[in-house]
Short mmCIF file of C-alpha atoms and ligand atoms in Angstrom, two decimals:
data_model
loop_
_atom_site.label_atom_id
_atom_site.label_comp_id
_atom_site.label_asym_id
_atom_site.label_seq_id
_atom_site.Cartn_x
_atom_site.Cartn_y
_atom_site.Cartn_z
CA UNK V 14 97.52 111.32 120.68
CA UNK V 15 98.61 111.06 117.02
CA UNK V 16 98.42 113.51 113.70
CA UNK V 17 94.40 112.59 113.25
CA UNK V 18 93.96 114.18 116.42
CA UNK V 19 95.97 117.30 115.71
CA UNK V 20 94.91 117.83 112.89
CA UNK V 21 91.54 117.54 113.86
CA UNK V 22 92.19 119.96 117.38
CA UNK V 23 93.67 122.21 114.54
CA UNK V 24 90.59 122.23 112.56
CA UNK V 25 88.76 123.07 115.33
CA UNK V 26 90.83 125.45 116.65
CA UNK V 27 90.58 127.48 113.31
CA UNK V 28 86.94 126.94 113.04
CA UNK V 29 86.40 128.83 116.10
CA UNK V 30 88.80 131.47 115.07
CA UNK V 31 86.47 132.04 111.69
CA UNK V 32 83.59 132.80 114.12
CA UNK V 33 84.91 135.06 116.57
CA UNK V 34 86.09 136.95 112.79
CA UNK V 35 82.94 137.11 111.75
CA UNK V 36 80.83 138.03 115.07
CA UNK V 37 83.88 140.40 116.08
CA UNK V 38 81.74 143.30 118.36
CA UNK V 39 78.07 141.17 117.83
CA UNK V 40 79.54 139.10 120.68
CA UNK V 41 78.42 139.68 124.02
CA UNK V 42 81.61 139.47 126.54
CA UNK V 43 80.85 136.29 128.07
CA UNK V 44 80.21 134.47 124.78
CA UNK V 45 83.23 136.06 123.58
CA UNK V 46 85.41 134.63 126.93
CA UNK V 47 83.91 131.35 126.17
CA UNK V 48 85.09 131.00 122.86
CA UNK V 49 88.40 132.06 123.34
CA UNK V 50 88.51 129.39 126.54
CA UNK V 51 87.52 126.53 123.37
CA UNK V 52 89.84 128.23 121.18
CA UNK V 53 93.03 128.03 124.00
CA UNK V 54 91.96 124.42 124.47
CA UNK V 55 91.49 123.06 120.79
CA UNK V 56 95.02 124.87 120.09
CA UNK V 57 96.75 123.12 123.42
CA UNK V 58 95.17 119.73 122.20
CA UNK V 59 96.67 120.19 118.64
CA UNK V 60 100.22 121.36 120.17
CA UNK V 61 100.14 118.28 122.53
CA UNK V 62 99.12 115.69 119.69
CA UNK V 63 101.78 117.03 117.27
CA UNK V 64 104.54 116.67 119.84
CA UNK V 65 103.63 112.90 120.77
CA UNK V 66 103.52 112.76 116.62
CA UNK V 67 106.79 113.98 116.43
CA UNK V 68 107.90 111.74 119.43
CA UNK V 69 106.89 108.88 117.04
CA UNK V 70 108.62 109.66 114.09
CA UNK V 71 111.77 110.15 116.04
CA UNK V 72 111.40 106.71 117.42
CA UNK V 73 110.52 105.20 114.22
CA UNK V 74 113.86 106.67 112.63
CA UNK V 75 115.85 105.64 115.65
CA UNK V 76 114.21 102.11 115.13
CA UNK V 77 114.95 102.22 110.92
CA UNK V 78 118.52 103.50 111.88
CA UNK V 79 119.16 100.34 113.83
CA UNK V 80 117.38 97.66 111.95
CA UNK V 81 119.30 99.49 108.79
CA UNK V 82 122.73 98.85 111.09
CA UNK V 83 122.00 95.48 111.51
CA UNK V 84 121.04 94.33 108.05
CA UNK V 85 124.29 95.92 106.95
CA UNK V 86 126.11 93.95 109.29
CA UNK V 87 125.13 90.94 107.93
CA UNK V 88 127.03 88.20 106.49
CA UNK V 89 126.04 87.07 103.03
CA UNK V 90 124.66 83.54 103.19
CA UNK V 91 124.34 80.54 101.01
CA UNK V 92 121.51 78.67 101.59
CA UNK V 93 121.39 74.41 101.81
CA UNK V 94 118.45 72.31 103.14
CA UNK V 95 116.74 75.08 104.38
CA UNK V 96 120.04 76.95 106.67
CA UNK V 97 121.59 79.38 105.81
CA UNK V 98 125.65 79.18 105.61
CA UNK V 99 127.75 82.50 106.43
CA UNK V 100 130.22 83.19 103.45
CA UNK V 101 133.23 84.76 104.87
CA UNK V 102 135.60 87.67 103.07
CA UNK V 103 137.76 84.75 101.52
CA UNK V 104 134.84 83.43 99.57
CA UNK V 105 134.77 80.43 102.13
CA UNK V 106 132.04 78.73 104.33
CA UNK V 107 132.59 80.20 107.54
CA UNK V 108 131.02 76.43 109.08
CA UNK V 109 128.35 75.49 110.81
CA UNK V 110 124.87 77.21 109.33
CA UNK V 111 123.23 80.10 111.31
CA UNK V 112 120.48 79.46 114.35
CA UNK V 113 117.54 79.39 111.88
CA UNK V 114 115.00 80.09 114.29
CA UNK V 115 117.00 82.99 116.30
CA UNK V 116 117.64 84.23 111.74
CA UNK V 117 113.74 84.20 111.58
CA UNK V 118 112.48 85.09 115.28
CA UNK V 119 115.32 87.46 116.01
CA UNK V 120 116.59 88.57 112.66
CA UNK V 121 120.04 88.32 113.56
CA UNK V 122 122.93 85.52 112.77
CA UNK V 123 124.23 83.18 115.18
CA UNK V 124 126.59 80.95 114.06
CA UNK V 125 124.91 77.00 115.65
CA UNK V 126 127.97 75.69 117.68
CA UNK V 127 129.32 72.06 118.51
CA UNK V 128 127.70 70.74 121.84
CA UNK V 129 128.50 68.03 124.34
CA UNK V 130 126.84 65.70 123.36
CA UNK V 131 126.78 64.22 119.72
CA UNK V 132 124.04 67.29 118.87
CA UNK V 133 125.20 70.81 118.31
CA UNK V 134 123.31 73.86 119.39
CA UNK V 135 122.64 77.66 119.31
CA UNK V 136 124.38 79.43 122.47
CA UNK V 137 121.50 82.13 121.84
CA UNK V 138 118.25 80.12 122.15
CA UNK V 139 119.54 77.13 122.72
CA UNK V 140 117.77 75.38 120.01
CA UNK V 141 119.28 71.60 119.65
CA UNK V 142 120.26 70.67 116.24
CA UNK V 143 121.64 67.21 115.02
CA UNK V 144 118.41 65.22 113.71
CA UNK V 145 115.92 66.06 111.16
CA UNK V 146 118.66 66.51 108.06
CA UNK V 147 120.14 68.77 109.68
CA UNK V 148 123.36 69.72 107.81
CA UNK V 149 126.43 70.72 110.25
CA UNK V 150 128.58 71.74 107.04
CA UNK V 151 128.13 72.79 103.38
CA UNK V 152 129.01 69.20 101.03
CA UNK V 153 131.95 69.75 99.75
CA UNK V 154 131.06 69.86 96.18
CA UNK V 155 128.82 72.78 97.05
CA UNK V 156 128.76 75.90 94.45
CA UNK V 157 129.04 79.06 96.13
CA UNK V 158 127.88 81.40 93.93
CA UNK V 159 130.14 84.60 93.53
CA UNK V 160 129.15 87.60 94.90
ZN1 LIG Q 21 119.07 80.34 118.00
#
């Protein structure tokens, strides 16, 4: 259930209300048992589609909260040939660029490493880079920007 559906259960729920108001004592009993039975149930419907609405917010700012804890965590980056290069405190290339498919699949940064073999790779997917232009360091007459 989400808000449409309380509100709408709401809605109901009041219209019914109006019209026991208005027939208050015309009402035979049975009519009158009937609408308070719709009335119960529209209200129950609108109680249990608010709390799964709330439910869903809650989640939402738990999931804002972390994506916001991530981002923050970040490292700033310089970007060459398409990878991004962690900057460290010093103002220095921290190395090797980030995993730019685990950056853009996974949002987070992990440093590519030096593998075995003449390639180097990303001990998260494993991703193999060493082909392609593929630039293991920043050149060294590279501008990092300030900050
Ligand atoms: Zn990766």
């Amino acid at each position: 259930m989400d808000i449409m559906t309380g509100l709408s259960a709401a809605a109901k729920a009041l219209e019914i209300a109006k019209s026991l108001r208005e027939f208050e004592g015309k009402l035979n009993d049975a009519t009158f048992k009937h609408q308070i039975a719709e009335l119960y149930t529209a209200l129950a419907d609108a109680k249990m589609a608010l709390a799964d609405a709330r439910q869903e917010l809650s989640d939402k700012d738990a999931e804002i909260a972390r994506l916001k804890a991530v981002d923050a965590s970040k490292m700033r980056t310089v970007s060459y040939n398409g990878y991004n290069f962690g900057i460290g405190a010093d103002g220095k290339p921290i190395g090797r660029p980030f995993c730019p498919v685990c950056e853009k699949t996974k949002g987070i940064q992990v440093q590519i490493t030096r593998g075995l073999s003449k390639h180097d790779l990303c001990p998260s997917c494993k991703a193999v880079y060493g082909t392609g232009g593929y630039p293991w360091k920043l050149p060294d007459d590279f501008e990092i920007p300030p900050a």
